[in-house]
PDB file of C-alpha atoms in Angstrom:
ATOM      1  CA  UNK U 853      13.577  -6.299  -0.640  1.00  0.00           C
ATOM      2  CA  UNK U 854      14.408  -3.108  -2.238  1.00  0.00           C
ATOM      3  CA  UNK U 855      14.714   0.402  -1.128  1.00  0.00           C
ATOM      4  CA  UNK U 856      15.653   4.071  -1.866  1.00  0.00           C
ATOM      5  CA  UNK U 857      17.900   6.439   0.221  1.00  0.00           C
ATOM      6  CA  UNK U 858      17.997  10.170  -0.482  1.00  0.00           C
ATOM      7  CA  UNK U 859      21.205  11.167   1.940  1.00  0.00           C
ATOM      8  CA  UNK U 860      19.862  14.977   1.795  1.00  0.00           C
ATOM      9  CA  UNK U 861      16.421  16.313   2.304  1.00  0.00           C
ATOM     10  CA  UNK U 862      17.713  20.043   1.845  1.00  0.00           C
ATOM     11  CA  UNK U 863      20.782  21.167  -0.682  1.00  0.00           C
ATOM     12  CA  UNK U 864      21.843  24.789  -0.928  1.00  0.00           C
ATOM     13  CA  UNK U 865      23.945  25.874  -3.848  1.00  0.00           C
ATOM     14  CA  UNK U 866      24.928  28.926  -5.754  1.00  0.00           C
ATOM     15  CA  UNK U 867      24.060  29.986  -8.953  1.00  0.00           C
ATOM     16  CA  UNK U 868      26.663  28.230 -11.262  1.00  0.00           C
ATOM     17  CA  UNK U 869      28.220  25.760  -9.161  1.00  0.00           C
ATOM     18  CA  UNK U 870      27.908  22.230  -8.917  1.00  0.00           C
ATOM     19  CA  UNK U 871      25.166  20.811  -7.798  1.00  0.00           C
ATOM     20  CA  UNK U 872      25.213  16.375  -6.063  1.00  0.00           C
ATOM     21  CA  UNK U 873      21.790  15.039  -5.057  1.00  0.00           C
ATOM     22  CA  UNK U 874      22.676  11.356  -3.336  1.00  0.00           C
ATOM     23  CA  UNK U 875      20.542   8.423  -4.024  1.00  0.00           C
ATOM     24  CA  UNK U 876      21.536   4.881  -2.484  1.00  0.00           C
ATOM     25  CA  UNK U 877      19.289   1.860  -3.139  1.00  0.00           C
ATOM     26  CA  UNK U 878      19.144  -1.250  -2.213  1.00  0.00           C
ATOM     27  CA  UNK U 879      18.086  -4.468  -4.719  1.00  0.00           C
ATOM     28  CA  UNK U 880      17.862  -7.824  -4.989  1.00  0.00           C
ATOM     29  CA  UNK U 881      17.305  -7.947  -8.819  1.00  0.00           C
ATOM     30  CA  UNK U 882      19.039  -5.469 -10.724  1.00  0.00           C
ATOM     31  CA  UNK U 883      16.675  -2.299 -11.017  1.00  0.00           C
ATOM     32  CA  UNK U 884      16.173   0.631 -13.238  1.00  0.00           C
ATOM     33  CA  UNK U 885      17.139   3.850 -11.386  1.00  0.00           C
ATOM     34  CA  UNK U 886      15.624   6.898 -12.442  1.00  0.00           C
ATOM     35  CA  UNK U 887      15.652  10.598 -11.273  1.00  0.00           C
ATOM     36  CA  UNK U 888      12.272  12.894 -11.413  1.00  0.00           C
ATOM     37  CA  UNK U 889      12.040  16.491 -10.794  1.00  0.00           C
ATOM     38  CA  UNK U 890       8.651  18.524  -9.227  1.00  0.00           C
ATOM     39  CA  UNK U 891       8.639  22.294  -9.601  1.00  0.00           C
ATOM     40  CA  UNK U 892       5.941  23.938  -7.443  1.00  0.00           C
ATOM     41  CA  UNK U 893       2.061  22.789  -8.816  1.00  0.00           C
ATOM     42  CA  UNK U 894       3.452  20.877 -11.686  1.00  0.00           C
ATOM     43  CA  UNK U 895       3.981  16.833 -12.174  1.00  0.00           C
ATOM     44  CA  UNK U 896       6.812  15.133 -12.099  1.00  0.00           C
ATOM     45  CA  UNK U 897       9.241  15.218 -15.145  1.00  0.00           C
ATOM     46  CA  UNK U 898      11.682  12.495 -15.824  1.00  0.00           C
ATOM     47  CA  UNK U 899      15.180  13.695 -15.741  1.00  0.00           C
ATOM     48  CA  UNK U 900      17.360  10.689 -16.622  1.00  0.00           C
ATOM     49  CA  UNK U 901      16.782   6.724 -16.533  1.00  0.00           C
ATOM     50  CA  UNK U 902      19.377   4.136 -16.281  1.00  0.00           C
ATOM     51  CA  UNK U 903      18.052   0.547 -17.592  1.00  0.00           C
ATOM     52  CA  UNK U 904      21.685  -1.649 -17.638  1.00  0.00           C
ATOM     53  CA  UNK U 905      23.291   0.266 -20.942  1.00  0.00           C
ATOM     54  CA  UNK U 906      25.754   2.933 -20.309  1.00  0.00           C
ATOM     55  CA  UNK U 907      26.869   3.817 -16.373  1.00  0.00           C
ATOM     56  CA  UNK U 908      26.956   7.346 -16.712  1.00  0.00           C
ATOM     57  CA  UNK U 909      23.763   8.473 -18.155  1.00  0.00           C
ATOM     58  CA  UNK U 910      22.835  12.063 -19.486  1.00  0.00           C
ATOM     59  CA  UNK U 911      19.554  13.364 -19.168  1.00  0.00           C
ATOM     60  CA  UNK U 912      17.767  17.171 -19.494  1.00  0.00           C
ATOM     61  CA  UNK U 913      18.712  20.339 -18.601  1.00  0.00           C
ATOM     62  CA  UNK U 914      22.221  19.417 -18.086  1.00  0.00           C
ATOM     63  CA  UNK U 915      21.984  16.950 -15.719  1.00  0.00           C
ATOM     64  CA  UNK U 916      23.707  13.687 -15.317  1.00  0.00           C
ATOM     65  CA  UNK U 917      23.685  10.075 -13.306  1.00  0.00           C
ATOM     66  CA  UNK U 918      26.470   7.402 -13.143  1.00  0.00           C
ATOM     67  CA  UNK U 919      25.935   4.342 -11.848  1.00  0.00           C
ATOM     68  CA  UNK U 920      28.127   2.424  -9.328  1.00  0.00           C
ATOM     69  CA  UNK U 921      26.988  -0.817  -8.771  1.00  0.00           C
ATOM     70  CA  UNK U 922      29.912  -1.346  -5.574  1.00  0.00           C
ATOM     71  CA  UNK U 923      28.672   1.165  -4.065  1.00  0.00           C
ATOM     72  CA  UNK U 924      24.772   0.965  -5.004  1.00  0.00           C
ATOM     73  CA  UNK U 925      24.536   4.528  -5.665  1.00  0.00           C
ATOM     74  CA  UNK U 926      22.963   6.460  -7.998  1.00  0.00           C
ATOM     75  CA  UNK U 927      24.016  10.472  -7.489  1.00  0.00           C
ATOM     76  CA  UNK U 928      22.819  12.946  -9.591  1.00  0.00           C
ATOM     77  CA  UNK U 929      24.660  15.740 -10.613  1.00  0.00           C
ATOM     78  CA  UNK U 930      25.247  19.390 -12.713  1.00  0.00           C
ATOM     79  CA  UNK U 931      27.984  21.065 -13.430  1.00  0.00           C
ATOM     80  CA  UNK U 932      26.261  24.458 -13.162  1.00  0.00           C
ATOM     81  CA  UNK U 933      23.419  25.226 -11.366  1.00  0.00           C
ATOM     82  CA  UNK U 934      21.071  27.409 -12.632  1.00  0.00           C
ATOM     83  CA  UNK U 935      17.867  29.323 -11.043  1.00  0.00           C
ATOM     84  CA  UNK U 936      15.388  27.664 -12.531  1.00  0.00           C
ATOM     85  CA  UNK U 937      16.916  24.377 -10.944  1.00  0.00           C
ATOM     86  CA  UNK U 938      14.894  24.844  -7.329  1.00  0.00           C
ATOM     87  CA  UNK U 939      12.871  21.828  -7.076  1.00  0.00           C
ATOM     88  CA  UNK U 940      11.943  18.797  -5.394  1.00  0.00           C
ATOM     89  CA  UNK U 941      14.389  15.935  -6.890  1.00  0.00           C
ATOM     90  CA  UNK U 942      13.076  11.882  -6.398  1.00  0.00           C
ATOM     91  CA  UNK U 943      15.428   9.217  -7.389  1.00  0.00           C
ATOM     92  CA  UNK U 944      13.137   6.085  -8.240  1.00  0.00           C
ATOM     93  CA  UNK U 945      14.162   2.260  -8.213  1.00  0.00           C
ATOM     94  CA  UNK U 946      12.154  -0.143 -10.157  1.00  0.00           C
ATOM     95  CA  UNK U 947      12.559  -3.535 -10.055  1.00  0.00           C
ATOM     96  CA  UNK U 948      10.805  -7.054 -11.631  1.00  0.00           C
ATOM     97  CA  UNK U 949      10.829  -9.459  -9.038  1.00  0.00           C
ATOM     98  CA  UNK U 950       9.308 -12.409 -10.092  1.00  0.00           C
ATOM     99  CA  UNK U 951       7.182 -10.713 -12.887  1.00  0.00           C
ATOM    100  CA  UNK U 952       5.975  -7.936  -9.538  1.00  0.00           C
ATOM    101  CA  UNK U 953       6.456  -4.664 -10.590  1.00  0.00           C
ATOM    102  CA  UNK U 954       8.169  -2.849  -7.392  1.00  0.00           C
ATOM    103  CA  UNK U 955       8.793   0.771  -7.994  1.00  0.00           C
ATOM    104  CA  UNK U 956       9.899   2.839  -5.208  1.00  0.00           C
ATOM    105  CA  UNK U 957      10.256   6.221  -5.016  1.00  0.00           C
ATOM    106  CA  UNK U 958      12.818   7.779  -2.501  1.00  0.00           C
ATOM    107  CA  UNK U 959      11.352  11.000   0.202  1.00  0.00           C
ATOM    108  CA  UNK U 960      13.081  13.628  -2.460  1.00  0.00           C
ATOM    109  CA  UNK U 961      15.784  16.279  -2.288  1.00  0.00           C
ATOM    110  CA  UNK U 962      14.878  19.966  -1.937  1.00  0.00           C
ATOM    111  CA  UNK U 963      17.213  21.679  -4.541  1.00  0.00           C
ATOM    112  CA  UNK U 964      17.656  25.291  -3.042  1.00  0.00           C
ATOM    113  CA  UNK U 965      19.490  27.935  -5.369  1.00  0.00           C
ATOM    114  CA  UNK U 966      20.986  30.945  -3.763  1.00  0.00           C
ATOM    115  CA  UNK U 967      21.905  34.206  -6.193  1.00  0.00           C
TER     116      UNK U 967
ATOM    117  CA  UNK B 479      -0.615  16.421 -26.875  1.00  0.00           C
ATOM    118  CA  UNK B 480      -2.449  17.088 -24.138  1.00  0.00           C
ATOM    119  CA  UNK B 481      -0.288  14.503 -21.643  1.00  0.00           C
ATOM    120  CA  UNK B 482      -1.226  13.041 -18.677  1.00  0.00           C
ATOM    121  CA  UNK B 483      -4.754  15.211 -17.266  1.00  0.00           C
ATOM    122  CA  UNK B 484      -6.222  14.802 -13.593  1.00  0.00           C
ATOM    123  CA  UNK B 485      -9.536  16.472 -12.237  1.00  0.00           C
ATOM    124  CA  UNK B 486     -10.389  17.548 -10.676  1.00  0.00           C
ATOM    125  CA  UNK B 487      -7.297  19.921  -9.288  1.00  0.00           C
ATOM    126  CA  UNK B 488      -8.267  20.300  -5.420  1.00  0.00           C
ATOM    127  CA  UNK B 489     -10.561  18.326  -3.644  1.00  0.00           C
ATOM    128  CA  UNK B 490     -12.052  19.145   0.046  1.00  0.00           C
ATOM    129  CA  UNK B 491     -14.078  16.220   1.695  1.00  0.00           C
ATOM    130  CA  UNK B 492     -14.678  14.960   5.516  1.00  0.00           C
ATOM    131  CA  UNK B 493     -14.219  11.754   6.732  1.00  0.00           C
ATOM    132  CA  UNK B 494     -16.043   9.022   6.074  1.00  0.00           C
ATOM    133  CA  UNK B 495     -17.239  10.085   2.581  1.00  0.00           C
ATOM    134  CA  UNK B 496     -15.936   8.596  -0.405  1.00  0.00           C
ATOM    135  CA  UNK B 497     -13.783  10.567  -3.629  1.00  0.00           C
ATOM    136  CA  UNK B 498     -13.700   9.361  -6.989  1.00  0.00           C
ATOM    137  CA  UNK B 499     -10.241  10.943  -8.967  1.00  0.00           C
ATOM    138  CA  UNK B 500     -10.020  10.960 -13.034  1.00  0.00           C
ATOM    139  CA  UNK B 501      -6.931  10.700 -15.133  1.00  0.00           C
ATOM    140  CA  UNK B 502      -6.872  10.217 -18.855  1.00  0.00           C
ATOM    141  CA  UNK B 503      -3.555   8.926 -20.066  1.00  0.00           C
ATOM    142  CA  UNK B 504      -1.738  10.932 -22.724  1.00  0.00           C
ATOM    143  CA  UNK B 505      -2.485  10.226 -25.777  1.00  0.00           C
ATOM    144  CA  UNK B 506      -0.975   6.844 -27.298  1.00  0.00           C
ATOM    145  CA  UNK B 507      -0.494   5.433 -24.317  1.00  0.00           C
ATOM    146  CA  UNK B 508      -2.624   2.506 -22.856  1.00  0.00           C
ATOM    147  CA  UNK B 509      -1.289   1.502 -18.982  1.00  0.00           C
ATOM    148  CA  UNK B 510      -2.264   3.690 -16.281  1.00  0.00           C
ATOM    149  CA  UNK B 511      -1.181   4.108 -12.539  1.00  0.00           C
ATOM    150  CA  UNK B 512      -1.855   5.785  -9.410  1.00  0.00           C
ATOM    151  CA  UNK B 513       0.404   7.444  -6.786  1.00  0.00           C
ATOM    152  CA  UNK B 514       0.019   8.771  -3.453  1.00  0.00           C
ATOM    153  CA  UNK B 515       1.759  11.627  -2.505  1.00  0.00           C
ATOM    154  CA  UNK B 516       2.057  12.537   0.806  1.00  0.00           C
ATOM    155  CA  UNK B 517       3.496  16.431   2.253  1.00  0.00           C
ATOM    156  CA  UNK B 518       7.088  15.924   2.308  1.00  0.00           C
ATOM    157  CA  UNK B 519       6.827  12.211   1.217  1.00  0.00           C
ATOM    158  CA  UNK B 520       7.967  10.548  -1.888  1.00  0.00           C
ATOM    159  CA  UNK B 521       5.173   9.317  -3.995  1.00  0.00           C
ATOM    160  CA  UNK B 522       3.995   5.875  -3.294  1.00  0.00           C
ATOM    161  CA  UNK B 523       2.445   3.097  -5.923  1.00  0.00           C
ATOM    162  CA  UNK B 524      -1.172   2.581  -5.140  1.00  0.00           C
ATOM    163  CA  UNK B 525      -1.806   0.189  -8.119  1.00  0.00           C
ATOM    164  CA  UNK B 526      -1.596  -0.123 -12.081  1.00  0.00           C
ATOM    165  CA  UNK B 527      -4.146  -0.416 -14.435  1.00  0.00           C
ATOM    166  CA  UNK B 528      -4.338  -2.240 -18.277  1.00  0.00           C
ATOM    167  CA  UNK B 529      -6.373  -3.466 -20.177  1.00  0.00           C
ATOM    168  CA  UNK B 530      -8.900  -2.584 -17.678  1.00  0.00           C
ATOM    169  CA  UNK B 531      -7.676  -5.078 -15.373  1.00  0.00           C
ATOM    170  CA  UNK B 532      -5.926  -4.158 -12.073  1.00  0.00           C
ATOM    171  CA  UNK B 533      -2.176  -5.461 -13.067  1.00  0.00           C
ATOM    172  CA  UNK B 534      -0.323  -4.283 -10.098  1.00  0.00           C
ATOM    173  CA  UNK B 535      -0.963  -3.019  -6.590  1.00  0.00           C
ATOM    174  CA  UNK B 536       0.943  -1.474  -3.966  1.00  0.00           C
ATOM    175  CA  UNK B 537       0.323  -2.087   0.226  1.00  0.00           C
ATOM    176  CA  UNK B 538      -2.952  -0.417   0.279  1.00  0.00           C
ATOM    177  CA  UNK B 539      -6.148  -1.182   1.782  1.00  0.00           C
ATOM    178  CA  UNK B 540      -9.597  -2.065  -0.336  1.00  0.00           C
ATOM    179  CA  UNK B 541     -10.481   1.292   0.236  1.00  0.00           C
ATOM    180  CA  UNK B 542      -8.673   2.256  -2.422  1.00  0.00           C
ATOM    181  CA  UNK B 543     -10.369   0.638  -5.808  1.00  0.00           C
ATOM    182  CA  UNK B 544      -9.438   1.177  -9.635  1.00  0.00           C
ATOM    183  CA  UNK B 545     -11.604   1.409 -12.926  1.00  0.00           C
ATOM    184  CA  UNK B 546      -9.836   1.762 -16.632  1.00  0.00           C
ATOM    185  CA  UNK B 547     -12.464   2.299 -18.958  1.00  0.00           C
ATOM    186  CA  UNK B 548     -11.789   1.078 -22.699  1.00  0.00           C
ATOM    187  CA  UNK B 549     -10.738   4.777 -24.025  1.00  0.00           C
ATOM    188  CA  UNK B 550      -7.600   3.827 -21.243  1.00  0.00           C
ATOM    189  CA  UNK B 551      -8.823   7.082 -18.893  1.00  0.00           C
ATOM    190  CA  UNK B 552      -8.898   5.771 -14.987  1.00  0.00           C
ATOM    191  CA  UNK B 553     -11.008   6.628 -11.865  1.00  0.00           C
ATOM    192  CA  UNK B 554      -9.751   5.959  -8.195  1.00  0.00           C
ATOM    193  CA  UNK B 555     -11.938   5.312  -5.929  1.00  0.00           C
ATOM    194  CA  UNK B 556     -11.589   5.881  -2.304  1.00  0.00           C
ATOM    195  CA  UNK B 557     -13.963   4.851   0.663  1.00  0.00           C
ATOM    196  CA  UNK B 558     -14.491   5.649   3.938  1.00  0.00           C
ATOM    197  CA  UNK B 559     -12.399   8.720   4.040  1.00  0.00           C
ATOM    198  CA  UNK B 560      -9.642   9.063   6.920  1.00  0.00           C
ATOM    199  CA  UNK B 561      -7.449  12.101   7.949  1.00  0.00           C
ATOM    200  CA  UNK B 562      -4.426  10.602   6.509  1.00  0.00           C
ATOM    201  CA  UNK B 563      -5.607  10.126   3.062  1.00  0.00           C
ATOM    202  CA  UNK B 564      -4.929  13.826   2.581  1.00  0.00           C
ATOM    203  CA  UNK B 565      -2.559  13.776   0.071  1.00  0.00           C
ATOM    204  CA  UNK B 566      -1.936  14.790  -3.316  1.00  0.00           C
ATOM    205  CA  UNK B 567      -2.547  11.737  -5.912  1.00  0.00           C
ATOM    206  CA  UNK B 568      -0.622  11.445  -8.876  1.00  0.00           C
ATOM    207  CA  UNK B 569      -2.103   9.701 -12.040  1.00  0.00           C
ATOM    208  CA  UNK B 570       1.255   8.378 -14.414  1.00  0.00           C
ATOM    209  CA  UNK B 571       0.888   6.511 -17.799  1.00  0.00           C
ATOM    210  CA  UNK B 572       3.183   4.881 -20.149  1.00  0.00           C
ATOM    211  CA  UNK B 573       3.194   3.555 -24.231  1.00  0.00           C
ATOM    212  CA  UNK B 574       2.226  -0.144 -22.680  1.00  0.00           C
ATOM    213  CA  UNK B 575       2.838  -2.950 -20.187  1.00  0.00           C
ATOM    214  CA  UNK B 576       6.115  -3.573 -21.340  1.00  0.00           C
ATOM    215  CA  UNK B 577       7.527   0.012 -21.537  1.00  0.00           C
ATOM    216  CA  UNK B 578       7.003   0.589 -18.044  1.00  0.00           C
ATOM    217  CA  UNK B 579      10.802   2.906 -18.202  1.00  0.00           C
ATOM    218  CA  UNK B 580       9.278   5.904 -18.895  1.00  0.00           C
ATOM    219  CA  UNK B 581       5.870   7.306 -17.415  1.00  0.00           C
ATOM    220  CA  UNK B 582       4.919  10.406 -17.509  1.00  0.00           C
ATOM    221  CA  UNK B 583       2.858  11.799 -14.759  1.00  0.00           C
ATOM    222  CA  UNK B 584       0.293  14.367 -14.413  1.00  0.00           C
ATOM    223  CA  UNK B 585       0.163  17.601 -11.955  1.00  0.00           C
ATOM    224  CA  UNK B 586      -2.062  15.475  -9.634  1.00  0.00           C
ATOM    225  CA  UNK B 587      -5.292  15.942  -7.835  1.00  0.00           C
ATOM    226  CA  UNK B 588      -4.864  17.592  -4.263  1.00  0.00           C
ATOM    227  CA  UNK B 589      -7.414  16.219  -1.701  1.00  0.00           C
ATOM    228  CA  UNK B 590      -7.715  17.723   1.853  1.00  0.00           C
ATOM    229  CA  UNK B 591      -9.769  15.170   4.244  1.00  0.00           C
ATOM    230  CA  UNK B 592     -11.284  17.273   7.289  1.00  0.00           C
TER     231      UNK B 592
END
């Protein structure tokens, strides 16, 4: 069976420090892992994807993903956060389990920047 | 490019009726499928439509039924309303079957069951 665990459902930061959204997971295949963002009334936007290339994996807006496959994780993180960063973060695990489809998204991370 | 497009935005019903949601892929792309979104929740795979066959489906009940038409836009369907299917549905497509990596989703359709 597979799952998704977001560690934080709140994050504070300050305007131009780093920002670390946890994601665990939990797979019996080896998945895709993906982080989407949510501002306010708008859809989901796909950040980064990792799909078995390269473990550290860049993605918009100056964010960034490594995967650690020890330690099933999946954290996403920015060097600088920046105002227009407040959002709702998902990190997403899909995986093809005899040819099913699974893709499970994790409750999400509220992103909070303070001035 | 127009992208992903839902309608209607907001949606009021009561319970027991039934809600029919529309979602027309962006363009070039041909596999559609549906999220449910509850408050605070992740969203959650309802089902996946192509070729306007249901491909894939997520631990629903009946209630909730598909349509792809051959233009690749999708209805969902849901019956016999209940308090809990207040939610905010999400309509996602990608290139094809295969190319499931990326999707891109649109702002969603916000339905309030009283």
């Amino acid at each position: 069976a597979q799952s998704v665990t977001q560690l934080d459902s709140h994050v504070s930061v300050s305007e131009g420090t780093p920002v670390l959204l946890r994601c665990n997971y939990s797979s019996s295949y080896s998945p895709s892992l993906f982080w989407y963002v949510q501002h306010p009334n708008k859809g989901l936007q796909l950040l980064l994807k990792y799909t078995s290339a390269a473990t550290l994996v860049k993605g918009i807006n100056g964010f960034e993903a490594e995967f650690k496959k020890s330690e099933t994780s999946f954290h996403l993180t920015k060097p600088s956060a920046h105002m227009s960063d407040a959002a709702e973060y998902f990190c997403v695990v899909r995986t093809e389990e005899n040819r099913d489809d699974k893709i499970i998204f994790g409750k999400g991370t509220r992103l909070h920047i303070l001035p | 490019d127009a992208g992903v497009t839902q309608s209607p935005t907001h949606l009021i019903k009561t319970r027991g009726q039934q809600v029919t949601l529309r979602c027309s892929p962006k363009s070039g792309h041909d596999t559609v499928s549906w999220y449910q979104q509850a408050l605070g929740q992740g969203p959650q795979f309802i089902f996946q439509y192509y070729e306007e066959e249901e491909r894939q489906r997520g631990n629903f009940p009946d209630r909730f039924s598909g349509h792809q038409f051959p233009n690749y836009s999708s209805e969902l369907n849901v019956n016999a309303l209940l308090l809990g299917d207040s939610a905010l549905y999400l309509c996602a497509s990608s290139p094809d079957l295969t190319d499931q990596e990326t999707q891109y989703f649109g702002p969603g359709t916000r339905l309030l069951v009283l």
